Amino acid sequence: FNLFRAARTIIGPHGSGLGGNYAWTNPYPTNCKDRTQLLEFIPGTDSAVVQTFPFTTYYNTIRKWPLDYHNILYTAESSYETTYINLDDLDSSLDYMWGGGDPALNSVP
């Protein structure tokens, strides 16, 4: 319990493992900076074969939870058995989430 309650980042594909873990995060962060970052890998129109409906995501379920939600779409090479993401997209997402990279992308108005 304490391990997940202290989690600052959760990264993974859409599924019950990801959905079950965010529920253990801190529901009462003292400020926006302390919210847990969630990066979900999901199918899109180029990878609709991964799941029967493209864009299946936890966004609607967790939008009331104090998380900073982000996602990356699977690439067109993905199949039902194996999924792929673009590593440049992952690198850019982590830079954005963790404050690296372009400072303009990391500012909060």
PDB file of C-alpha atoms in Angstrom:
ATOM      1  CA  PHE A   1       0.000   0.000   0.000  1.00  0.00           C
ATOM      2  CA  ASN A   2       2.688   2.538   1.006  1.00  0.00           C
ATOM      3  CA  LEU A   3       4.702   1.884  -2.154  1.00  0.00           C
ATOM      4  CA  PHE A   4       1.810   2.811  -4.442  1.00  0.00           C
ATOM      5  CA  ARG A   5       0.591   5.619  -2.182  1.00  0.00           C
ATOM      6  CA  ALA A   6       4.021   7.262  -2.619  1.00  0.00           C
ATOM      7  CA  ALA A   7       4.202   6.659  -6.398  1.00  0.00           C
ATOM      8  CA  ARG A   8       5.070   9.757  -8.423  1.00  0.00           C
ATOM      9  CA  THR A   9       4.723   8.110 -11.854  1.00  0.00           C
ATOM     10  CA  ILE A  10       2.791   5.155 -13.274  1.00  0.00           C
ATOM     11  CA  ILE A  11       3.596   4.028 -16.822  1.00  0.00           C
ATOM     12  CA  GLY A  12       2.060   1.165 -18.745  1.00  0.00           C
ATOM     13  CA  PRO A  13      -0.377  -0.204 -21.293  1.00  0.00           C
ATOM     14  CA  HIS A  14      -4.124   0.081 -20.928  1.00  0.00           C
ATOM     15  CA  GLY A  15      -5.363  -2.831 -18.823  1.00  0.00           C
ATOM     16  CA  SER A  16      -6.301  -3.958 -15.369  1.00  0.00           C
ATOM     17  CA  GLY A  17      -2.739  -3.685 -14.009  1.00  0.00           C
ATOM     18  CA  LEU A  18      -2.625   0.003 -14.814  1.00  0.00           C
ATOM     19  CA  GLY A  19      -6.216   0.605 -13.777  1.00  0.00           C
ATOM     20  CA  GLY A  20      -5.748  -1.130 -10.456  1.00  0.00           C
ATOM     21  CA  ASN A  21      -2.569   0.706  -9.535  1.00  0.00           C
ATOM     22  CA  TYR A  22      -3.705   4.308  -9.907  1.00  0.00           C
ATOM     23  CA  ALA A  23      -6.426   3.711  -7.305  1.00  0.00           C
ATOM     24  CA  TRP A  24      -3.733   3.300  -4.627  1.00  0.00           C
ATOM     25  CA  THR A  25      -2.107   6.670  -5.290  1.00  0.00           C
ATOM     26  CA  ASN A  26      -2.504   9.642  -2.969  1.00  0.00           C
ATOM     27  CA  PRO A  27      -6.024  11.063  -3.467  1.00  0.00           C
ATOM     28  CA  TYR A  28      -5.142  14.219  -1.496  1.00  0.00           C
ATOM     29  CA  PRO A  29      -2.001  15.863  -2.910  1.00  0.00           C
ATOM     30  CA  THR A  30      -1.273  19.203  -1.286  1.00  0.00           C
ATOM     31  CA  ASN A  31      -0.670  20.916  -4.640  1.00  0.00           C
ATOM     32  CA  CYS A  32      -0.700  20.242  -8.381  1.00  0.00           C
ATOM     33  CA  LYS A  33       3.033  19.524  -8.459  1.00  0.00           C
ATOM     34  CA  ASP A  34       2.561  16.581  -6.077  1.00  0.00           C
ATOM     35  CA  ARG A  35      -0.008  14.816  -8.270  1.00  0.00           C
ATOM     36  CA  THR A  36       0.975  11.400  -9.620  1.00  0.00           C
ATOM     37  CA  GLN A  37       1.869  11.341 -13.335  1.00  0.00           C
ATOM     38  CA  LEU A  38       0.067   8.609 -15.318  1.00  0.00           C
ATOM     39  CA  LEU A  39       1.283   7.646 -18.803  1.00  0.00           C
ATOM     40  CA  GLU A  40      -0.994   5.150 -20.547  1.00  0.00           C
ATOM     41  CA  PHE A  41      -0.242   3.334 -23.813  1.00  0.00           C
ATOM     42  CA  ILE A  42      -3.444   3.004 -25.865  1.00  0.00           C
ATOM     43  CA  PRO A  43      -4.562   1.938 -29.350  1.00  0.00           C
ATOM     44  CA  GLY A  44      -5.388   4.515 -31.956  1.00  0.00           C
ATOM     45  CA  THR A  45      -6.675   4.442 -35.512  1.00  0.00           C
ATOM     46  CA  ASP A  46      -3.322   3.089 -36.784  1.00  0.00           C
ATOM     47  CA  SER A  47      -3.402   0.245 -34.249  1.00  0.00           C
ATOM     48  CA  ALA A  48      -7.090  -0.628 -34.000  1.00  0.00           C
ATOM     49  CA  VAL A  49      -6.255  -4.364 -34.203  1.00  0.00           C
ATOM     50  CA  VAL A  50      -4.868  -4.226 -30.644  1.00  0.00           C
ATOM     51  CA  GLN A  51      -8.357  -3.892 -29.156  1.00  0.00           C
ATOM     52  CA  THR A  52     -11.766  -4.060 -30.747  1.00  0.00           C
ATOM     53  CA  PHE A  53     -12.434  -0.345 -30.212  1.00  0.00           C
ATOM     54  CA  PRO A  54      -9.756   2.298 -30.865  1.00  0.00           C
ATOM     55  CA  PHE A  55      -8.916   4.820 -28.174  1.00  0.00           C
ATOM     56  CA  THR A  56      -9.926   2.604 -25.240  1.00  0.00           C
ATOM     57  CA  THR A  57      -8.527   4.549 -22.302  1.00  0.00           C
ATOM     58  CA  TYR A  58      -8.866   5.154 -18.576  1.00  0.00           C
ATOM     59  CA  TYR A  59      -9.187   8.915 -19.083  1.00  0.00           C
ATOM     60  CA  ASN A  60     -12.947   9.044 -18.456  1.00  0.00           C
ATOM     61  CA  THR A  61     -12.623   6.818 -15.404  1.00  0.00           C
ATOM     62  CA  ILE A  62      -9.779   8.699 -13.727  1.00  0.00           C
ATOM     63  CA  ARG A  63     -10.418  12.300 -14.705  1.00  0.00           C
ATOM     64  CA  LYS A  64     -11.915  12.969 -11.272  1.00  0.00           C
ATOM     65  CA  TRP A  65      -8.815  11.536  -9.548  1.00  0.00           C
ATOM     66  CA  PRO A  66      -5.938  13.979  -8.873  1.00  0.00           C
ATOM     67  CA  LEU A  67      -3.590  12.628 -11.560  1.00  0.00           C
ATOM     68  CA  ASP A  68      -1.794  14.251 -14.455  1.00  0.00           C
ATOM     69  CA  TYR A  69      -2.914  12.001 -17.326  1.00  0.00           C
ATOM     70  CA  HIS A  70      -0.876  11.481 -20.508  1.00  0.00           C
ATOM     71  CA  ASN A  71      -1.038   8.869 -23.264  1.00  0.00           C
ATOM     72  CA  ILE A  72       0.936   7.475 -26.171  1.00  0.00           C
ATOM     73  CA  LEU A  73      -0.703   5.673 -29.090  1.00  0.00           C
ATOM     74  CA  TYR A  74       0.561   2.279 -30.206  1.00  0.00           C
ATOM     75  CA  THR A  75       2.300   2.311 -33.582  1.00  0.00           C
ATOM     76  CA  ALA A  76       0.926   0.749 -36.765  1.00  0.00           C
ATOM     77  CA  GLU A  77       3.270  -2.255 -36.333  1.00  0.00           C
ATOM     78  CA  SER A  78       1.286  -3.350 -33.277  1.00  0.00           C
ATOM     79  CA  SER A  79      -0.887  -6.452 -33.316  1.00  0.00           C
ATOM     80  CA  TYR A  80      -3.202  -8.208 -30.891  1.00  0.00           C
ATOM     81  CA  GLU A  81      -0.229 -10.251 -29.616  1.00  0.00           C
ATOM     82  CA  THR A  82       2.486  -7.574 -29.564  1.00  0.00           C
ATOM     83  CA  THR A  83       2.309  -3.824 -29.063  1.00  0.00           C
ATOM     84  CA  TYR A  84       4.846  -1.147 -29.924  1.00  0.00           C
ATOM     85  CA  ILE A  85       5.233   2.523 -29.104  1.00  0.00           C
ATOM     86  CA  ASN A  86       7.430   5.150 -30.694  1.00  0.00           C
ATOM     87  CA  LEU A  87      10.422   5.614 -28.367  1.00  0.00           C
ATOM     88  CA  ASP A  88      10.804   9.243 -29.423  1.00  0.00           C
ATOM     89  CA  ASP A  89       7.214   9.802 -28.241  1.00  0.00           C
ATOM     90  CA  LEU A  90       8.082   8.108 -24.951  1.00  0.00           C
ATOM     91  CA  ASP A  91      11.183  10.268 -24.529  1.00  0.00           C
ATOM     92  CA  SER A  92       9.208  13.450 -25.262  1.00  0.00           C
ATOM     93  CA  SER A  93       6.446  12.423 -22.867  1.00  0.00           C
ATOM     94  CA  LEU A  94       8.882  11.705 -20.042  1.00  0.00           C
ATOM     95  CA  ASP A  95      10.638  15.031 -20.641  1.00  0.00           C
ATOM     96  CA  TYR A  96       7.299  16.803 -20.451  1.00  0.00           C
ATOM     97  CA  MET A  97       6.139  14.897 -17.370  1.00  0.00           C
ATOM     98  CA  TRP A  98       9.392  15.143 -15.431  1.00  0.00           C
ATOM     99  CA  GLY A  99      10.372  18.675 -16.386  1.00  0.00           C
ATOM    100  CA  GLY A 100      13.204  18.049 -18.837  1.00  0.00           C
ATOM    101  CA  GLY A 101      13.457  19.187 -22.418  1.00  0.00           C
ATOM    102  CA  ASP A 102      11.876  22.380 -23.678  1.00  0.00           C
ATOM    103  CA  PRO A 103      11.101  24.656 -20.688  1.00  0.00           C
ATOM    104  CA  ALA A 104       8.140  26.123 -22.593  1.00  0.00           C
ATOM    105  CA  LEU A 105       6.444  22.714 -22.511  1.00  0.00           C
ATOM    106  CA  ASN A 106       6.845  22.391 -18.756  1.00  0.00           C
ATOM    107  CA  SER A 107       5.456  25.696 -17.575  1.00  0.00           C
ATOM    108  CA  VAL A 108       2.112  25.786 -15.818  1.00  0.00           C
ATOM    109  CA  PRO A 109       0.187  29.037 -16.344  1.00  0.00           C
TER     110      PRO A 109
END
